[in-house]
PDB file of C-alpha atoms and ligand atoms in Angstrom:
ATOM      1  CA  UNK A   1      96.026 -19.938  82.430  1.00 85.00           C
ATOM      2  CA  UNK A   2      99.738 -19.947  83.226  1.00 96.00           C
ATOM      3  CA  UNK A   3     101.087 -21.845  86.205  1.00 98.00           C
ATOM      4  CA  UNK A   4     102.104 -18.602  87.961  1.00 98.00           C
ATOM      5  CA  UNK A   5      98.910 -16.612  87.508  1.00 98.00           C
ATOM      6  CA  UNK A   6      98.439 -14.243  90.463  1.00 97.00           C
ATOM      7  CA  UNK A   7     102.042 -14.665  91.646  1.00 98.00           C
ATOM      8  CA  UNK A   8     104.532 -11.830  92.112  1.00 98.00           C
ATOM      9  CA  UNK A   9     108.170 -12.426  91.152  1.00 98.00           C
ATOM     10  CA  UNK A  10     111.140 -10.252  92.072  1.00 98.00           C
ATOM     11  CA  UNK A  11     114.000 -10.726  89.587  1.00 99.00           C
ATOM     12  CA  UNK A  12     117.365  -9.003  90.053  1.00 98.00           C
ATOM     13  CA  UNK A  13     119.662  -8.322  87.140  1.00 98.00           C
ATOM     14  CA  UNK A  14     116.449  -8.291  85.101  1.00 98.00           C
ATOM     15  CA  UNK A  15     117.696  -5.870  82.456  1.00 98.00           C
ATOM     16  CA  UNK A  16     120.003  -8.323  80.712  1.00 98.00           C
ATOM     17  CA  UNK A  17     121.003 -11.919  80.064  1.00 98.00           C
ATOM     18  CA  UNK A  18     119.734 -14.605  82.467  1.00 98.00           C
ATOM     19  CA  UNK A  19     117.620 -12.199  84.542  1.00 98.00           C
ATOM     20  CA  UNK A  20     115.878 -10.841  81.457  1.00 98.00           C
ATOM     21  CA  UNK A  21     115.202 -14.355  80.159  1.00 98.00           C
ATOM     22  CA  UNK A  22     113.855 -15.421  83.584  1.00 99.00           C
ATOM     23  CA  UNK A  23     111.630 -12.353  83.877  1.00 98.00           C
ATOM     24  CA  UNK A  24     110.188 -13.179  80.450  1.00 98.00           C
ATOM     25  CA  UNK A  25     109.747 -16.876  81.313  1.00 98.00           C
ATOM     26  CA  UNK A  26     107.987 -16.218  84.634  1.00 98.00           C
ATOM     27  CA  UNK A  27     105.828 -13.553  83.005  1.00 98.00           C
ATOM     28  CA  UNK A  28     104.863 -16.005  80.250  1.00 98.00           C
ATOM     29  CA  UNK A  29     103.328 -18.139  83.032  1.00 98.00           C
ATOM     30  CA  UNK A  30     101.332 -15.201  84.332  1.00 98.00           C
ATOM     31  CA  UNK A  31     103.581 -13.837  87.099  1.00 98.00           C
ATOM     32  CA  UNK A  32     103.757 -10.090  87.723  1.00 98.00           C
ATOM     33  CA  UNK A  33     107.398  -9.071  87.515  1.00 98.00           C
ATOM     34  CA  UNK A  34     109.221  -6.664  89.808  1.00 98.00           C
ATOM     35  CA  UNK A  35     112.280  -5.964  87.667  1.00 98.00           C
ATOM     36  CA  UNK A  36     115.352  -4.890  89.636  1.00 98.00           C
ATOM     37  CA  UNK A  37     118.574  -3.761  87.996  1.00 98.00           C
ATOM     38  CA  UNK A  38     121.210  -1.089  88.476  1.00 98.00           C
ATOM     39  CA  UNK A  39     120.943  -0.235  84.768  1.00 98.00           C
ATOM     40  CA  UNK A  40     118.045   2.217  84.823  1.00 98.00           C
ATOM     41  CA  UNK A  41     117.154   2.339  81.127  1.00 98.00           C
ATOM     42  CA  UNK A  42     117.198  -1.453  80.838  1.00 98.00           C
ATOM     43  CA  UNK A  43     115.042  -1.821  83.961  1.00 98.00           C
ATOM     44  CA  UNK A  44     112.419   0.539  82.580  1.00 98.00           C
ATOM     45  CA  UNK A  45     112.524  -1.269  79.239  1.00 98.00           C
ATOM     46  CA  UNK A  46     111.948  -4.780  80.618  1.00 98.00           C
ATOM     47  CA  UNK A  47     109.220  -3.560  82.984  1.00 98.00           C
ATOM     48  CA  UNK A  48     107.532  -1.852  80.052  1.00 98.00           C
ATOM     49  CA  UNK A  49     107.785  -4.982  77.882  1.00 98.00           C
ATOM     50  CA  UNK A  50     106.360  -7.240  80.611  1.00 98.00           C
ATOM     51  CA  UNK A  51     103.931  -4.720  82.103  1.00 98.00           C
ATOM     52  CA  UNK A  52     105.784  -5.149  85.381  1.00 98.00           C
ATOM     53  CA  UNK A  53     107.176  -2.766  87.965  1.00 98.00           C
ATOM     54  CA  UNK A  54     110.671  -1.327  87.460  1.00 98.00           C
ATOM     55  CA  UNK A  55     112.946  -0.859  90.455  1.00 98.00           C
ATOM     56  CA  UNK A  56     116.226   0.637  89.249  1.00 98.00           C
ATOM     57  CA  UNK A  57     118.413  -0.155  92.245  1.00 98.00           C
ATOM     58  CA  UNK A  58     121.716  -1.535  93.473  1.00 98.00           C
ATOM     59  CA  UNK A  59     121.159  -4.969  95.055  1.00 98.00           C
ATOM     60  CA  UNK A  60     124.117  -4.446  97.381  1.00 98.00           C
ATOM     61  CA  UNK A  61     122.210  -1.717  99.239  1.00 98.00           C
ATOM     62  CA  UNK A  62     119.952  -2.735 102.161  1.00 98.00           C
ATOM     63  CA  UNK A  63     117.877   0.403 101.485  1.00 98.00           C
ATOM     64  CA  UNK A  64     117.192  -0.858  97.967  1.00 98.00           C
ATOM     65  CA  UNK A  65     115.770  -4.054  99.459  1.00 98.00           C
ATOM     66  CA  UNK A  66     113.435  -2.045 101.684  1.00 98.00           C
ATOM     67  CA  UNK A  67     112.170  -0.323  98.545  1.00 98.00           C
ATOM     68  CA  UNK A  68     111.820  -3.655  96.714  1.00 98.00           C
ATOM     69  CA  UNK A  69     109.871  -5.147  99.644  1.00 98.00           C
ATOM     70  CA  UNK A  70     107.566  -2.105  99.795  1.00 98.00           C
ATOM     71  CA  UNK A  71     107.008  -2.246  96.041  1.00 97.00           C
ATOM     72  CA  UNK A  72     106.137  -5.946  96.153  1.00 95.00           C
ATOM     73  CA  UNK A  73     103.835  -5.446  99.141  1.00 96.00           C
ATOM     74  CA  UNK A  74     101.987  -2.862  97.080  1.00 97.00           C
ATOM     75  CA  UNK A  75     101.240  -5.701  94.652  1.00 97.00           C
ATOM     76  CA  UNK A  76      99.966  -7.943  97.443  1.00 96.00           C
ATOM     77  CA  UNK A  77     103.258  -9.647  98.367  1.00 98.00           C
ATOM     78  CA  UNK A  78     106.094 -11.737  96.968  1.00 98.00           C
ATOM     79  CA  UNK A  79     105.898 -15.394  95.911  1.00 98.00           C
ATOM     80  CA  UNK A  80     109.065 -15.838  93.842  1.00 98.00           C
ATOM     81  CA  UNK A  81     112.522 -14.306  94.188  1.00 98.00           C
ATOM     82  CA  UNK A  82     115.365 -14.713  91.724  1.00 99.00           C
ATOM     83  CA  UNK A  83     118.592 -13.351  93.212  1.00 99.00           C
ATOM     84  CA  UNK A  84     120.523 -13.194  89.999  1.00 98.00           C
ATOM     85  CA  UNK A  85     122.453  -9.917  89.558  1.00 98.00           C
ATOM     86  CA  UNK A  86     126.166 -10.579  89.385  1.00 98.00           C
ATOM     87  CA  UNK A  87     129.503  -9.405  88.043  1.00 98.00           C
ATOM     88  CA  UNK A  88     132.950 -10.876  87.395  1.00 96.00           C
ATOM     89  CA  UNK A  89     136.426  -9.453  87.968  1.00 95.00           C
ATOM     90  CA  UNK A  90     137.832 -10.990  84.797  1.00 91.00           C
ATOM     91  CA  UNK A  91     141.140 -11.294  86.671  1.00 94.00           C
ATOM     92  CA  UNK A  92     143.191 -14.421  86.865  1.00 94.00           C
ATOM     93  CA  UNK A  93     146.070 -12.956  88.875  1.00 97.00           C
ATOM     94  CA  UNK A  94     145.102 -12.041  92.446  1.00 98.00           C
ATOM     95  CA  UNK A  95     148.050  -9.643  92.616  1.00 98.00           C
ATOM     96  CA  UNK A  96     146.266  -7.446  90.057  1.00 96.00           C
ATOM     97  CA  UNK A  97     143.003  -7.250  92.011  1.00 97.00           C
ATOM     98  CA  UNK A  98     142.137  -3.664  92.943  1.00 97.00           C
ATOM     99  CA  UNK A  99     140.488  -2.806  96.287  1.00 98.00           C
ATOM    100  CA  UNK A 100     137.440  -1.259  94.631  1.00 98.00           C
ATOM    101  CA  UNK A 101     137.103  -4.140  92.214  1.00 98.00           C
ATOM    102  CA  UNK A 102     137.193  -6.615  95.106  1.00 98.00           C
ATOM    103  CA  UNK A 103     134.646  -4.653  97.164  1.00 98.00           C
ATOM    104  CA  UNK A 104     132.355  -4.364  94.161  1.00 98.00           C
ATOM    105  CA  UNK A 105     132.209  -8.061  93.355  1.00 98.00           C
ATOM    106  CA  UNK A 106     131.696  -8.981  97.009  1.00 98.00           C
ATOM    107  CA  UNK A 107     128.966  -6.324  97.258  1.00 98.00           C
ATOM    108  CA  UNK A 108     127.026  -7.427  94.183  1.00 98.00           C
ATOM    109  CA  UNK A 109     127.551 -11.202  94.248  1.00 98.00           C
ATOM    110  CA  UNK A 110     127.404 -11.776  98.013  1.00 98.00           C
ATOM    111  CA  UNK A 111     125.765  -8.776  99.735  1.00 98.00           C
ATOM    112  CA  UNK A 112     123.191  -8.643  96.943  1.00 98.00           C
ATOM    113  CA  UNK A 113     122.177 -12.236  97.659  1.00 99.00           C
ATOM    114  CA  UNK A 114     122.406 -12.014 101.466  1.00 98.00           C
ATOM    115  CA  UNK A 115     120.510  -8.710 101.764  1.00 98.00           C
ATOM    116  CA  UNK A 116     118.022  -9.979  99.197  1.00 98.00           C
ATOM    117  CA  UNK A 117     117.353 -13.195 101.106  1.00 98.00           C
ATOM    118  CA  UNK A 118     117.171 -11.319 104.413  1.00 98.00           C
ATOM    119  CA  UNK A 119     114.589  -8.893 103.044  1.00 98.00           C
ATOM    120  CA  UNK A 120     112.571 -11.369 101.010  1.00 98.00           C
ATOM    121  CA  UNK A 121     112.215 -14.311 103.427  1.00 98.00           C
ATOM    122  CA  UNK A 122     109.790 -12.424 105.732  1.00 98.00           C
ATOM    123  CA  UNK A 123     107.786 -11.378 102.659  1.00 98.00           C
ATOM    124  CA  UNK A 124     107.576 -14.979 101.440  1.00 98.00           C
ATOM    125  CA  UNK A 125     106.506 -16.086 104.917  1.00 98.00           C
ATOM    126  CA  UNK A 126     103.706 -13.491 104.855  1.00 97.00           C
ATOM    127  CA  UNK A 127     102.411 -15.213 101.695  1.00 97.00           C
ATOM    128  CA  UNK A 128     102.556 -18.610 103.395  1.00 97.00           C
ATOM    129  CA  UNK A 129     105.607 -19.732 101.411  1.00 98.00           C
ATOM    130  CA  UNK A 130     107.205 -19.416  98.013  1.00 98.00           C
ATOM    131  CA  UNK A 131     110.396 -20.006  96.063  1.00 98.00           C
ATOM    132  CA  UNK A 132     113.779 -18.350  96.091  1.00 98.00           C
ATOM    133  CA  UNK A 133     116.414 -19.122  93.461  1.00 99.00           C
ATOM    134  CA  UNK A 134     119.937 -17.683  93.411  1.00 99.00           C
ATOM    135  CA  UNK A 135     122.142 -17.664  90.355  1.00 98.00           C
ATOM    136  CA  UNK A 136     125.450 -19.228  91.286  1.00 98.00           C
ATOM    137  CA  UNK A 137     127.563 -20.739  88.522  1.00 98.00           C
ATOM    138  CA  UNK A 138     129.436 -23.896  87.641  1.00 97.00           C
ATOM    139  CA  UNK A 139     132.226 -21.840  89.229  1.00 97.00           C
ATOM    140  CA  UNK A 140     130.282 -22.313  92.474  1.00 98.00           C
ATOM    141  CA  UNK A 141     131.059 -26.024  92.311  1.00 98.00           C
ATOM    142  CA  UNK A 142     134.430 -26.313  90.642  1.00 97.00           C
ATOM    143  CA  UNK A 143     137.753 -24.512  90.805  1.00 97.00           C
ATOM    144  CA  UNK A 144     137.841 -21.859  88.082  1.00 95.00           C
ATOM    145  CA  UNK A 145     141.367 -20.432  87.859  1.00 94.00           C
ATOM    146  CA  UNK A 146     140.218 -17.865  85.261  1.00 92.00           C
ATOM    147  CA  UNK A 147     138.581 -15.740  88.013  1.00 95.00           C
ATOM    148  CA  UNK A 148     139.291 -16.996  91.543  1.00 97.00           C
ATOM    149  CA  UNK A 149     137.383 -14.181  93.289  1.00 98.00           C
ATOM    150  CA  UNK A 150     134.294 -14.755  91.155  1.00 97.00           C
ATOM    151  CA  UNK A 151     134.647 -18.435  92.075  1.00 98.00           C
ATOM    152  CA  UNK A 152     134.814 -17.485  95.768  1.00 98.00           C
ATOM    153  CA  UNK A 153     131.537 -15.556  95.533  1.00 98.00           C
ATOM    154  CA  UNK A 154     129.725 -18.297  93.642  1.00 98.00           C
ATOM    155  CA  UNK A 155     130.836 -20.984  96.132  1.00 98.00           C
ATOM    156  CA  UNK A 156     129.474 -18.681  98.855  1.00 98.00           C
ATOM    157  CA  UNK A 157     126.074 -18.594  97.155  1.00 98.00           C
ATOM    158  CA  UNK A 158     125.904 -22.403  97.010  1.00 98.00           C
ATOM    159  CA  UNK A 159     126.876 -22.696 100.690  1.00 97.00           C
ATOM    160  CA  UNK A 160     124.280 -20.124 101.686  1.00 98.00           C
ATOM    161  CA  UNK A 161     121.465 -21.760  99.738  1.00 98.00           C
ATOM    162  CA  UNK A 162     122.203 -25.237 101.090  1.00 97.00           C
ATOM    163  CA  UNK A 163     122.411 -23.935 104.641  1.00 96.00           C
ATOM    164  CA  UNK A 164     119.227 -21.854 104.464  1.00 97.00           C
ATOM    165  CA  UNK A 165     117.133 -24.634 102.992  1.00 97.00           C
ATOM    166  CA  UNK A 166     116.292 -26.822 106.032  1.00 95.00           C
ATOM    167  CA  UNK A 167     114.932 -23.962 108.134  1.00 96.00           C
ATOM    168  CA  UNK A 168     113.065 -22.337 105.226  1.00 97.00           C
ATOM    169  CA  UNK A 169     111.451 -25.662 104.375  1.00 97.00           C
ATOM    170  CA  UNK A 170     109.515 -25.387 107.640  1.00 96.00           C
ATOM    171  CA  UNK A 171     108.126 -22.088 106.298  1.00 97.00           C
ATOM    172  CA  UNK A 172     107.163 -23.715 102.964  1.00 98.00           C
ATOM    173  CA  UNK A 173     109.890 -21.834 101.129  1.00 98.00           C
ATOM    174  CA  UNK A 174     112.168 -23.609  98.679  1.00 98.00           C
ATOM    175  CA  UNK A 175     115.633 -22.185  98.045  1.00 98.00           C
ATOM    176  CA  UNK A 176     117.896 -23.452  95.283  1.00 98.00           C
ATOM    177  CA  UNK A 177     120.894 -22.316  93.271  1.00 98.00           C
ATOM    178  CA  UNK A 178     121.265 -22.596  89.522  1.00 98.00           C
ATOM    179  CA  UNK A 179     124.818 -23.318  88.422  1.00 98.00           C
ATOM    180  CA  UNK A 180     125.178 -22.650  84.707  1.00 98.00           C
ATOM    181  CA  UNK A 181     128.306 -23.238  82.713  1.00 96.00           C
ATOM    182  CA  UNK A 182     129.055 -20.567  80.087  1.00 94.00           C
ATOM    183  CA  UNK A 183     125.963 -18.608  79.054  1.00 96.00           C
ATOM    184  CA  UNK A 184     125.725 -16.348  76.018  1.00 94.00           C
ATOM    185  CA  UNK A 185     125.081 -12.995  77.728  1.00 96.00           C
ATOM    186  CA  UNK A 186     126.842  -9.614  77.796  1.00 94.00           C
ATOM    187  CA  UNK A 187     128.780 -10.874  80.861  1.00 94.00           C
ATOM    188  CA  UNK A 188     130.861 -12.889  78.397  1.00 91.00           C
ATOM    189  CA  UNK A 189     131.831 -10.608  75.617  1.00 82.00           C
ATOM    190  CA  UNK A 190     134.613  -9.553  73.311  1.00 80.00           C
ATOM    191  CA  UNK A 191     137.712 -11.674  73.179  1.00 82.00           C
ATOM    192  CA  UNK A 192     136.574 -14.217  75.765  1.00 82.00           C
ATOM    193  CA  UNK A 193     133.394 -14.980  73.841  1.00 88.00           C
ATOM    194  CA  UNK A 194     135.394 -15.355  70.597  1.00 87.00           C
ATOM    195  CA  UNK A 195     137.860 -17.632  72.361  1.00 86.00           C
ATOM    196  CA  UNK A 196     135.070 -19.849  73.706  1.00 89.00           C
ATOM    197  CA  UNK A 197     133.332 -20.036  70.331  1.00 88.00           C
ATOM    198  CA  UNK A 198     136.628 -20.793  68.529  1.00 89.00           C
ATOM    199  CA  UNK A 199     137.365 -23.569  71.015  1.00 90.00           C
ATOM    200  CA  UNK A 200     134.058 -25.216  70.100  1.00 89.00           C
ATOM    201  CA  UNK A 201     132.744 -25.067  73.687  1.00 90.00           C
ATOM    202  CA  UNK A 202     128.944 -24.750  73.507  1.00 92.00           C
ATOM    203  CA  UNK A 203     127.499 -21.595  75.046  1.00 93.00           C
ATOM    204  CA  UNK A 204     124.121 -21.991  76.756  1.00 95.00           C
ATOM    205  CA  UNK A 205     121.251 -19.705  75.761  1.00 96.00           C
ATOM    206  CA  UNK A 206     119.978 -17.629  78.712  1.00 98.00           C
ATOM    207  CA  UNK A 207     116.513 -19.096  78.040  1.00 98.00           C
ATOM    208  CA  UNK A 208     117.789 -22.540  79.097  1.00 98.00           C
ATOM    209  CA  UNK A 209     118.873 -21.122  82.451  1.00 98.00           C
ATOM    210  CA  UNK A 210     115.523 -19.358  82.795  1.00 98.00           C
ATOM    211  CA  UNK A 211     113.825 -22.713  82.226  1.00 98.00           C
ATOM    212  CA  UNK A 212     115.909 -24.256  85.019  1.00 98.00           C
ATOM    213  CA  UNK A 213     114.914 -21.377  87.312  1.00 98.00           C
ATOM    214  CA  UNK A 214     111.251 -21.904  86.407  1.00 98.00           C
ATOM    215  CA  UNK A 215     111.530 -25.600  87.284  1.00 98.00           C
ATOM    216  CA  UNK A 216     113.058 -24.711  90.654  1.00 98.00           C
ATOM    217  CA  UNK A 217     110.136 -22.321  91.231  1.00 98.00           C
ATOM    218  CA  UNK A 218     107.399 -24.857  90.487  1.00 98.00           C
ATOM    219  CA  UNK A 219     109.206 -27.843  92.026  1.00 98.00           C
ATOM    220  CA  UNK A 220     109.354 -29.007  95.624  1.00 97.00           C
ATOM    221  CA  UNK A 221     113.067 -29.719  95.837  1.00 97.00           C
ATOM    222  CA  UNK A 222     115.096 -27.437  98.052  1.00 98.00           C
ATOM    223  CA  UNK A 223     118.735 -26.854  98.945  1.00 97.00           C
ATOM    224  CA  UNK A 224     119.886 -28.044  95.533  1.00 97.00           C
ATOM    225  CA  UNK A 225     122.618 -26.750  93.243  1.00 98.00           C
ATOM    226  CA  UNK A 226     121.228 -27.278  89.763  1.00 98.00           C
ATOM    227  CA  UNK A 227     123.879 -27.656  87.079  1.00 98.00           C
ATOM    228  CA  UNK A 228     122.893 -26.230  83.700  1.00 98.00           C
ATOM    229  CA  UNK A 229     125.022 -27.415  80.781  1.00 97.00           C
ATOM    230  CA  UNK A 230     124.411 -27.197  77.036  1.00 94.00           C
ATOM    231  CA  UNK A 231     122.586 -30.279  75.792  1.00 93.00           C
ATOM    232  CA  UNK A 232     121.863 -31.694  79.277  1.00 94.00           C
ATOM    233  CA  UNK A 233     118.700 -31.595  81.347  1.00 95.00           C
ATOM    234  CA  UNK A 234     119.283 -29.427  84.447  1.00 97.00           C
ATOM    235  CA  UNK A 235     120.730 -31.788  87.037  1.00 96.00           C
ATOM    236  CA  UNK A 236     121.026 -31.503  90.815  1.00 97.00           C
ATOM    237  CA  UNK A 237     124.708 -31.737  91.760  1.00 97.00           C
ATOM    238  CA  UNK A 238     125.488 -34.612  94.106  1.00 95.00           C
ATOM    239  CA  UNK A 239     127.738 -33.514  96.922  1.00 93.00           C
ATOM    240  CA  UNK A 240     129.925 -36.062  98.654  1.00 88.00           C
ATOM    241  CA  UNK A 241     129.694 -35.942 102.438  1.00 82.00           C
ATOM    242  CA  UNK A 242     133.024 -35.238 104.069  1.00 84.00           C
ATOM    243  CA  UNK A 243     134.052 -37.720 106.720  1.00 82.00           C
ATOM    244  CA  UNK A 244     132.932 -36.957 110.254  1.00 77.00           C
ATOM    245  CA  UNK A 245     134.615 -37.862 113.537  1.00 77.00           C
ATOM    246  CA  UNK A 246     134.651 -41.497 114.567  1.00 72.00           C
ATOM    247  CA  UNK A 247     134.510 -40.705 118.278  1.00 69.00           C
ATOM    248  CA  UNK A 248     131.165 -41.432 119.935  1.00 67.00           C
ATOM    249  CA  UNK A 249     129.513 -38.899 122.226  1.00 65.00           C
ATOM    250  CA  UNK A 250     127.476 -36.066 120.748  1.00 61.00           C
ATOM    251  CA  UNK A 251     124.983 -38.024 118.644  1.00 62.00           C
ATOM    252  CA  UNK A 252     121.466 -36.759 119.086  1.00 65.00           C
ATOM    253  CA  UNK A 253     122.583 -33.268 120.102  1.00 72.00           C
ATOM    254  CA  UNK A 254     123.905 -32.043 116.771  1.00 73.00           C
ATOM    255  CA  UNK A 255     121.546 -32.304 113.774  1.00 75.00           C
ATOM    256  CA  UNK A 256     122.537 -35.077 111.358  1.00 70.00           C
ATOM    257  CA  UNK A 257     124.772 -33.913 108.545  1.00 70.00           C
ATOM    258  CA  UNK A 258     126.033 -30.739 110.268  1.00 74.00           C
ATOM    259  CA  UNK A 259     129.538 -31.879 110.942  1.00 71.00           C
ATOM    260  CA  UNK A 260     130.143 -34.569 108.367  1.00 71.00           C
ATOM    261  CA  UNK A 261     129.131 -38.118 107.831  1.00 67.00           C
ATOM    262  CA  UNK A 262     129.252 -40.449 110.806  1.00 60.00           C
ATOM    263  CA  UNK A 263     127.631 -43.301 108.935  1.00 54.00           C
ATOM    264  CA  UNK A 264     129.110 -45.204 106.053  1.00 49.00           C
ATOM    265  CA  UNK A 265     132.661 -44.043 105.296  1.00 45.00           C
ATOM    266  CA  UNK A 266     132.370 -41.499 102.484  1.00 45.00           C
ATOM    267  CA  UNK A 267     134.531 -41.799  99.357  1.00 48.00           C
ATOM    268  CA  UNK A 268     136.652 -38.989 100.793  1.00 48.00           C
ATOM    269  CA  UNK A 269     137.550 -41.043 103.876  1.00 43.00           C
ATOM    270  CA  UNK A 270     141.174 -42.145 103.689  1.00 44.00           C
ATOM    271  CA  UNK A 271     141.466 -45.950 103.621  1.00 39.00           C
TER     272      UNK A 271
HETATM  273  N1  NAD B   1     127.033 -15.539  81.528  1.00 74.64           N
HETATM  274  C1  NAD B   1     127.579 -16.619  82.093  1.00 74.64           C
HETATM  275  O1  NAD B   1     128.363 -17.361  81.481  1.00 74.64           O
HETATM  276  C2  NAD B   1     127.219 -17.000  83.495  1.00 74.64           C
HETATM  277  C3  NAD B   1     127.514 -18.306  83.930  1.00 74.64           C
HETATM  278  C4  NAD B   1     127.202 -18.683  85.222  1.00 74.64           C
HETATM  279  C5  NAD B   1     126.599 -17.774  86.057  1.00 74.64           C
HETATM  280  N2  NAD B   1     126.318 -16.515  85.627  1.00 74.64           N
HETATM  281  C6  NAD B   1     125.687 -15.599  86.575  1.00 74.64           C
HETATM  282  O2  NAD B   1     124.432 -15.229  86.067  1.00 74.64           O
HETATM  283  C7  NAD B   1     124.040 -13.986  86.647  1.00 74.64           C
HETATM  284  C8  NAD B   1     123.507 -13.083  85.555  1.00 74.64           C
HETATM  285  O3  NAD B   1     124.572 -12.806  84.663  1.00 74.64           O
HETATM  286  P1  NAD B   1     124.373 -12.643  83.094  1.00 74.64           P
HETATM  287  O4  NAD B   1     125.277 -13.621  82.443  1.00 74.64           O
HETATM  288  O5  NAD B   1     122.949 -12.630  82.757  1.00 74.64           O
HETATM  289  O6  NAD B   1     125.062 -11.219  82.918  1.00 74.64           O
HETATM  290  P2  NAD B   1     124.525  -9.831  82.382  1.00 74.64           P
HETATM  291  O7  NAD B   1     125.682  -8.914  82.500  1.00 74.64           O
HETATM  292  O8  NAD B   1     123.853 -10.015  81.072  1.00 74.64           O
HETATM  293  O9  NAD B   1     123.404  -9.425  83.451  1.00 74.64           O
HETATM  294  C9  NAD B   1     123.711  -9.046  84.756  1.00 74.64           C
HETATM  295  C10 NAD B   1     122.773  -7.922  85.150  1.00 74.64           C
HETATM  296  O10 NAD B   1     123.032  -7.604  86.523  1.00 74.64           O
HETATM  297  C11 NAD B   1     122.953  -6.196  86.648  1.00 74.64           C
HETATM  298  N3  NAD B   1     123.693  -5.753  87.829  1.00 74.64           N
HETATM  299  C12 NAD B   1     125.035  -5.718  87.997  1.00 74.64           C
HETATM  300  N4  NAD B   1     125.325  -5.189  89.198  1.00 74.64           N
HETATM  301  C13 NAD B   1     124.141  -4.903  89.799  1.00 74.64           C
HETATM  302  C14 NAD B   1     123.799  -4.324  91.044  1.00 74.64           C
HETATM  303  N5  NAD B   1     124.727  -3.949  91.916  1.00 74.64           N
HETATM  304  N6  NAD B   1     122.485  -4.164  91.338  1.00 74.64           N
HETATM  305  C15 NAD B   1     121.528  -4.525  90.455  1.00 74.64           C
HETATM  306  N7  NAD B   1     121.803  -5.068  89.249  1.00 74.64           N
HETATM  307  C16 NAD B   1     123.099  -5.247  88.928  1.00 74.64           C
HETATM  308  C17 NAD B   1     123.568  -5.672  85.372  1.00 74.64           C
HETATM  309  O11 NAD B   1     123.194  -4.308  85.127  1.00 74.64           O
HETATM  310  C18 NAD B   1     123.013  -6.648  84.343  1.00 74.64           C
HETATM  311  O12 NAD B   1     121.795  -6.172  83.801  1.00 74.64           O
HETATM  312  C19 NAD B   1     125.259 -13.475  87.382  1.00 74.64           C
HETATM  313  O13 NAD B   1     125.120 -13.734  88.763  1.00 74.64           O
HETATM  314  C20 NAD B   1     126.396 -14.294  86.813  1.00 74.64           C
HETATM  315  O14 NAD B   1     127.457 -14.420  87.702  1.00 74.64           O
HETATM  316  C21 NAD B   1     126.604 -16.120  84.359  1.00 74.64           C
END
């Protein structure tokens, strides 16, 4: 018996790379996979391989999420959601960024996660709880001058996950982000891949990211950004708390941690 026997998992970007590896990993534990991807042939292929349900769809469309929710309900409900589909601009120079290119990355990397969470949270609640994992990136935690707009979207995913977590915890739903460094998938191809390999920087196999997703799914931690690096165990990133105001007055009215640290001076506090 796998650990996910009887569970239903929605995986976006399931036709390739990290999503494909995660769909396979969750299926290996017995989960039924709802495979979502804009690439129709690839979606049908993975669903066929894993005896799951294909949903060829664009994650940036709210209507697609209605279809995904209906499909999952037909299987009894949703227990696991991996919001993973994503794209890059590949542009370093913001002056070269086209309007359509900008709208597309915001649509896939941000709308796809927001609309996905909005549609899936009520489904998870109907099941009495579950796990949601979003694929951010190391670029969600650090400055990545190679693609500033990609970096913007991945920071947004981390902020969303951390901010959703406290409320969802009350509904027995965990929500975490995985933040991989460079992963050997079709997202990194051609010259860039050659450059990375030549530089000796280790690429991560998509299976290692899938393993980190699986651990988020079976674990109880929530609101974490899990860094995935070659040769390291997946590690929750430790955020420093920014300094809060030193003026007394509103304690007890604003939840702790909302507006910065009022306790011990954080390392970011100027001396
Ligand atoms: N490869 C890396 O180095 C790396 C590192 C960190 C994070 N990530 C993130 O991992 C996620 C998966 O990327 P990957 O590396 O597996 O790339 P990939 O290109 O192999 O897979 C991405 C999949 O998303 C699908 N997709 C794209 N737009 C979509 C849309 N609008 N609706 C539905 N599906 C759509 C694609 O068809 C593709 O199958 C992305 O969010 C990416 O930003 C990748």
